[in-house]
């Protein structure tokens, strides 16, 4: 699940997610829009803030995922 999907499904704002994670709103906004990827060190906080709905595998580029599966 993407962060954008999570926010929409849970009627949560970027601001609320950023506050829950203790990260700047502009940073989280970039993740939600897909213009930035989180550092791997941020992934556990994302998983906690989304109750596991958004995981590390959700940030792996699809091309990489396909190459790994081959």
Rosetta silent file (secondary structure, phi, psi, omega in degrees, C-alpha in Angstrom):
SEQUENCE: XXXXXXXXXXXXXXXXXXXXXXXXXXXXXXXXXXXXXXXXXXXXXXXXXXXXXXXXXXXXXXXXXXXXXX
SCORE:     score description
SCORE:     0.000 S_00000001
   1 L     0.000  138.202  177.796    0.000    0.000    0.000 S_00000001
   2 L   -82.019  162.043  175.766    1.313    3.456   -0.786 S_00000001
   3 H   -61.934  -39.764  179.023    1.389    6.243    1.760 S_00000001
   4 H   -60.548  -44.440  177.765   -1.112    8.172   -0.368 S_00000001
   5 H   -63.038  -41.808  179.359   -3.502    5.205   -0.338 S_00000001
   6 H   -60.317  -47.634 -178.974   -3.039    4.801    3.405 S_00000001
   7 H   -61.679  -43.704 -179.399   -3.837    8.453    4.066 S_00000001
   8 H   -64.472  -47.680 -178.638   -6.905    8.371    1.834 S_00000001
   9 H   -61.606  -38.214 -175.726   -8.226    5.114    3.289 S_00000001
  10 L   -98.643    7.009  179.511   -7.708    6.281    6.860 S_00000001
  11 L    48.700   50.916 -178.750   -8.768    9.893    6.258 S_00000001
  12 L  -114.987  146.997  179.013   -5.466   11.085    7.641 S_00000001
  13 L   -93.618  160.628  174.735   -3.574   14.207    6.625 S_00000001
  14 H   -59.936  -39.611  179.635    0.070   14.477    5.706 S_00000001
  15 H   -59.983  -45.123  179.963    0.441   16.800    8.673 S_00000001
  16 H   -63.892  -41.415  178.642   -0.948   14.208   11.082 S_00000001
  17 H   -65.392  -43.774  179.503    1.327   11.502    9.695 S_00000001
  18 H   -61.074  -42.478  178.699    4.360   13.780    9.867 S_00000001
  19 H   -65.452  -39.839  179.230    3.570   14.660   13.468 S_00000001
  20 H   -63.409  -30.651 -178.480    3.086   10.990   14.382 S_00000001
  21 H   -94.181  -14.162 -176.083    6.505   10.236   12.918 S_00000001
  22 L    70.586   32.347 -179.207    8.268   13.350   14.176 S_00000001
  23 L  -117.330  155.105  178.162    9.365   14.220   10.628 S_00000001
  24 L   -62.057  143.143  179.967    9.004   17.503    8.710 S_00000001
  25 H   -58.500  -40.669 -178.426    5.763   17.864    6.785 S_00000001
  26 H   -62.416  -35.216  178.381    7.665   18.687    3.588 S_00000001
  27 H   -67.142  -49.983 -179.247    9.595   15.423    3.835 S_00000001
  28 H   -64.718  -36.836  178.146    6.501   13.284    4.371 S_00000001
  29 H   -59.959  -41.060  177.214    4.680   15.195    1.622 S_00000001
  30 H   -62.738  -38.852  177.355    7.436   14.200   -0.801 S_00000001
  31 H   -64.837  -43.698 -178.165    7.046   10.559    0.184 S_00000001
  32 H   -64.804  -42.213  179.966    3.283   10.707   -0.292 S_00000001
  33 H   -74.582  -17.605 -179.152    3.575   12.368   -3.706 S_00000001
  34 L    85.266   11.815  178.693    6.279    9.932   -4.748 S_00000001
  35 L   -86.370  -14.376  176.965    8.813   12.665   -5.496 S_00000001
  36 L  -137.820  154.361  172.702   11.097   11.425   -2.713 S_00000001
  37 L  -111.561  144.799  178.013   11.810    8.083   -1.133 S_00000001
  38 L   -71.244  152.394  170.536   12.332    7.702    2.572 S_00000001
  39 L   -66.582  152.479  179.236   15.715    6.733    3.931 S_00000001
  40 H   -59.799  -27.302  178.791   15.759    3.144    5.077 S_00000001
  41 H   -69.831  -17.071  178.059   16.160    4.458    8.613 S_00000001
  42 H   -87.775  -17.058 -174.267   12.695    6.077    8.298 S_00000001
  43 H   -60.635  -43.765  178.142   10.903    2.891    7.255 S_00000001
  44 H   -58.914  -37.155  178.137   10.386    1.492   10.786 S_00000001
  45 H   -67.300  -36.795  176.851    8.724    4.771   11.825 S_00000001
  46 H   -64.579  -45.198  179.182    6.477    4.616    8.751 S_00000001
  47 H   -60.586  -42.622  179.100    5.518    1.044    9.594 S_00000001
  48 H   -65.368  -45.961 -176.688    4.716    2.037   13.191 S_00000001
  49 H   -66.298  -25.783 -179.665    2.740    5.142   12.185 S_00000001
  50 L  -104.394   12.514 -179.110    0.667    3.142    9.682 S_00000001
  51 L    52.994   37.722  176.329    0.220    0.121   11.964 S_00000001
  52 L    81.594    2.430 -179.238    2.119   -2.012    9.465 S_00000001
  53 L   -71.286  -31.417  177.985   -0.079   -1.101    6.489 S_00000001
  54 L  -115.039  119.486 -174.721    2.870    0.509    4.672 S_00000001
  55 L  -118.238  175.662  179.888    6.028   -1.594    4.800 S_00000001
  56 H   -56.574  -38.290 -177.855    9.565   -1.476    3.454 S_00000001
  57 H   -64.430  -20.921  178.183    8.542   -3.507    0.403 S_00000001
  58 H   -72.576  -11.932 -179.720    6.163   -0.708   -0.587 S_00000001
  59 H  -105.891    0.930  177.839    9.164    1.519   -1.260 S_00000001
  60 L   -81.708  125.462  178.661   11.090   -0.897   -3.464 S_00000001
  61 L   -55.341  141.111 -176.952   10.873    0.217   -7.099 S_00000001
  62 H   -59.344  -36.175  179.229    8.797   -2.223   -9.133 S_00000001
  63 H   -62.510  -39.859  179.596   11.631   -2.747  -11.644 S_00000001
  64 H   -67.371  -41.130 -179.130   13.930   -3.830   -8.788 S_00000001
  65 H   -62.797  -41.224  179.364   11.286   -6.135   -7.350 S_00000001
  66 H   -67.321  -40.142 -179.804   10.836   -7.860  -10.722 S_00000001
  67 H   -65.545  -36.754 -179.521   14.596   -8.228  -11.193 S_00000001
  68 H   -70.159  -32.361 -177.683   14.952   -9.761   -7.744 S_00000001
  69 H   -76.852  -19.898 -176.135   12.174  -12.267   -8.392 S_00000001
  70 L   -76.032    0.000    0.000   13.743  -13.496  -11.622 S_00000001
